[in-house]
PDB file of C-alpha atoms in Angstrom:
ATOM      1  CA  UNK A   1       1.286 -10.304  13.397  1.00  0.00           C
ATOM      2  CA  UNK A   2       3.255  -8.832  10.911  1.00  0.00           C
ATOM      3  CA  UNK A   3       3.715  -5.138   9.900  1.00  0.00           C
ATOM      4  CA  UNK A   4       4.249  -3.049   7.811  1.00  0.00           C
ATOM      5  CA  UNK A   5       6.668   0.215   7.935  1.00  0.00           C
ATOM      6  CA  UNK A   6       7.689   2.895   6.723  1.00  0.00           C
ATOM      7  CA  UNK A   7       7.467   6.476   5.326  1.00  0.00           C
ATOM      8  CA  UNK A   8       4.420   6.832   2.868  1.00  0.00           C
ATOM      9  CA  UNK A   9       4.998   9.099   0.220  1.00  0.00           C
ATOM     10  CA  UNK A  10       3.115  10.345  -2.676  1.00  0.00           C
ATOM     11  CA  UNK A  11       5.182   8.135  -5.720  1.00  0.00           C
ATOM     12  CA  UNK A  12       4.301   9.288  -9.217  1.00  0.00           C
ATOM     13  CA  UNK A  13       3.780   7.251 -12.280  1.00  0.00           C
ATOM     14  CA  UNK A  14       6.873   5.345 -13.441  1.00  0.00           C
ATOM     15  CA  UNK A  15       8.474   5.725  -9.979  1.00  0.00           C
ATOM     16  CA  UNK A  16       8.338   2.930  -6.840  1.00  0.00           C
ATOM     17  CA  UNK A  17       8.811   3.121  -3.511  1.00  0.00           C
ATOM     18  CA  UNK A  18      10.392   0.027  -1.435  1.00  0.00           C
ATOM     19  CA  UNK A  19       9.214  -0.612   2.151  1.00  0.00           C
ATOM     20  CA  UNK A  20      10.916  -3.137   4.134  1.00  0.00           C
ATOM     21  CA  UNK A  21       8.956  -5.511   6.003  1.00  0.00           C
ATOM     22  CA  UNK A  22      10.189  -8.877   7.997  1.00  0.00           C
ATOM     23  CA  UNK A  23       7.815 -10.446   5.501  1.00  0.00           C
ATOM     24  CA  UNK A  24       9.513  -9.171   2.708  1.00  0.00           C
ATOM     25  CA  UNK A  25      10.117  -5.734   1.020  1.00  0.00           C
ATOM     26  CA  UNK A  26       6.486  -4.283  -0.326  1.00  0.00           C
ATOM     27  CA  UNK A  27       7.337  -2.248  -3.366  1.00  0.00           C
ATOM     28  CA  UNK A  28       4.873   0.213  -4.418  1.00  0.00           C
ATOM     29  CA  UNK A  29       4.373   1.052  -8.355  1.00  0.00           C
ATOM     30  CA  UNK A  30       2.821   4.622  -8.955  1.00  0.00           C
ATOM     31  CA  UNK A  31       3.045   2.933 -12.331  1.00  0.00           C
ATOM     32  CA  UNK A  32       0.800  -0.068 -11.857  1.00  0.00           C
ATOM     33  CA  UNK A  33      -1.922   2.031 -10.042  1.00  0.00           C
ATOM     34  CA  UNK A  34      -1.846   4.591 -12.730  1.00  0.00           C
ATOM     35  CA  UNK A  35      -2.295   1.931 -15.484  1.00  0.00           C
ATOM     36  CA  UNK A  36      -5.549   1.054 -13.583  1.00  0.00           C
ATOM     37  CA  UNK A  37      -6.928   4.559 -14.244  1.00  0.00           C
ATOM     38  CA  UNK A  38      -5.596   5.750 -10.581  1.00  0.00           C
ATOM     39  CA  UNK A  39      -4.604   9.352 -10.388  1.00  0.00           C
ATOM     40  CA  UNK A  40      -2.180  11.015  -7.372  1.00  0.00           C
ATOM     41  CA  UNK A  41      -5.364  12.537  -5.447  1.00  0.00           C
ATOM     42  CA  UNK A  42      -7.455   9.183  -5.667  1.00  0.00           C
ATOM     43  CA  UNK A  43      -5.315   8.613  -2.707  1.00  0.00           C
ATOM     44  CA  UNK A  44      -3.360  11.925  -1.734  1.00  0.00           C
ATOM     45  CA  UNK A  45      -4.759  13.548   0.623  1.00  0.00           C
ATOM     46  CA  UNK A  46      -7.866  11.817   1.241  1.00  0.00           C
ATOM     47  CA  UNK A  47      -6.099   8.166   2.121  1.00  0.00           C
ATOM     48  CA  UNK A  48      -2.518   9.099   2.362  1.00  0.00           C
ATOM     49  CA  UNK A  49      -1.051  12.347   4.060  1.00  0.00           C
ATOM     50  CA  UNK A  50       1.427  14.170   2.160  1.00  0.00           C
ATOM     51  CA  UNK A  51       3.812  13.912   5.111  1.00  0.00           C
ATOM     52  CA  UNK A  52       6.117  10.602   6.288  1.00  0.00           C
ATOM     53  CA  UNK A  53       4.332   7.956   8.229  1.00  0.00           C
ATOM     54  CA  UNK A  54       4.466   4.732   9.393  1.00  0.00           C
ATOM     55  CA  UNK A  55       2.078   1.777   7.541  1.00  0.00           C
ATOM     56  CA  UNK A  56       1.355  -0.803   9.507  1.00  0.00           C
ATOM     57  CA  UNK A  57      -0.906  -4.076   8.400  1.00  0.00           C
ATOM     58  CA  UNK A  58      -3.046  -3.697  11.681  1.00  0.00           C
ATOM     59  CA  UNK A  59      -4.229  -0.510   9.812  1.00  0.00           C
ATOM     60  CA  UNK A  60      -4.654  -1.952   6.368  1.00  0.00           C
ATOM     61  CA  UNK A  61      -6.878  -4.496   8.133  1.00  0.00           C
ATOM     62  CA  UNK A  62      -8.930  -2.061   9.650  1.00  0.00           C
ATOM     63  CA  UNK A  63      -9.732  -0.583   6.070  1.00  0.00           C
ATOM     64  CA  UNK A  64      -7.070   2.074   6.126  1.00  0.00           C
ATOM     65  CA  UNK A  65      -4.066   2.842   4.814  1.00  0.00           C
ATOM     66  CA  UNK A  66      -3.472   0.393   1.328  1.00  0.00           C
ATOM     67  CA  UNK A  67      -6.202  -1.532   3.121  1.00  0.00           C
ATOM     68  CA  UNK A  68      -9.130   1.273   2.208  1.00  0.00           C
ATOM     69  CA  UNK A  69      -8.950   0.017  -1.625  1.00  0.00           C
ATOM     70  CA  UNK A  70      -7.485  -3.172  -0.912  1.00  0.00           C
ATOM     71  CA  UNK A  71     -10.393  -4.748   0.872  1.00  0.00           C
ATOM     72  CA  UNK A  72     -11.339  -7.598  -1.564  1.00  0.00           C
ATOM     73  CA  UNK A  73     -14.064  -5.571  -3.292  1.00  0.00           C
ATOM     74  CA  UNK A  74     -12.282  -2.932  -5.007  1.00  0.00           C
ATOM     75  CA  UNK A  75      -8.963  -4.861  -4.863  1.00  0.00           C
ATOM     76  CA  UNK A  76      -7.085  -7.747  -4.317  1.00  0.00           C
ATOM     77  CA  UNK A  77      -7.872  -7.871   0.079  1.00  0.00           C
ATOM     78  CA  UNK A  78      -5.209  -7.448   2.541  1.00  0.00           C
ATOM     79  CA  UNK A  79      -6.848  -9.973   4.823  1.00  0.00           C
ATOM     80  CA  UNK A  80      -6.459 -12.385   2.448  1.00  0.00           C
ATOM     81  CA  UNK A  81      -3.272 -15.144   3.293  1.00  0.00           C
ATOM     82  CA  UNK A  82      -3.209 -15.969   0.102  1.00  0.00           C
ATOM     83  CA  UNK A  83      -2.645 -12.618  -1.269  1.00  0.00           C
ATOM     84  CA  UNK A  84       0.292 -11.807   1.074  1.00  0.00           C
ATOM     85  CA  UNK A  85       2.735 -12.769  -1.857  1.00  0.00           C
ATOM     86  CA  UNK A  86       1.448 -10.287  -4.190  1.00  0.00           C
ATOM     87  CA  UNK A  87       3.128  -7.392  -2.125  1.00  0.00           C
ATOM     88  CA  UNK A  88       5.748  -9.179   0.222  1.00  0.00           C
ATOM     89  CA  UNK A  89       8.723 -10.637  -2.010  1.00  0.00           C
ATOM     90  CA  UNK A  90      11.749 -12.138  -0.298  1.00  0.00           C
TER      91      UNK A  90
END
């Protein structure tokens, strides 16, 4: 099982945040989710507190966390294998 951590925090458009994972760093685009029509309070503070915590995949699987959107219906799923390369680059 692999996870995911590290501090969430609310990343605006045209800024990332890196997480580093034994799978490979997950870098989040405020960017790419804004181009997709996303604002800051889609996910802040219904999804994501606006206070550090950790992410874990367990989580995401469970349909929370990235895993709420990312559930193969709205997005790309997080239970997916074959996804895993879309957010974990060595």
């Amino acid at each position: 099982v692999a996870f995911l951590v590290g501090s969430a925090f609310a990343v605006p458009p045209g800024k990332t945040l890196v997480f580093e994972s034994a799978m490979g760093n997950v870098t989040f685009s405020g960017q790419i989710h804004a181009d997709k029509g996303f604002k800051c309070g889609d996910c802040h503070t219904k999804i994501f507190p606006m206070k550090k915590g950790k992410l874990t995949m367990e989580a995401m699987r469970e349909g929370k966390e990235c895993g709420t959107c990312h559930n193969g219906e709205k997005a790309f799923s997080v239970k997916d294998a074959s996804s895993c390369k879309k957010c974990h680059k060595k």
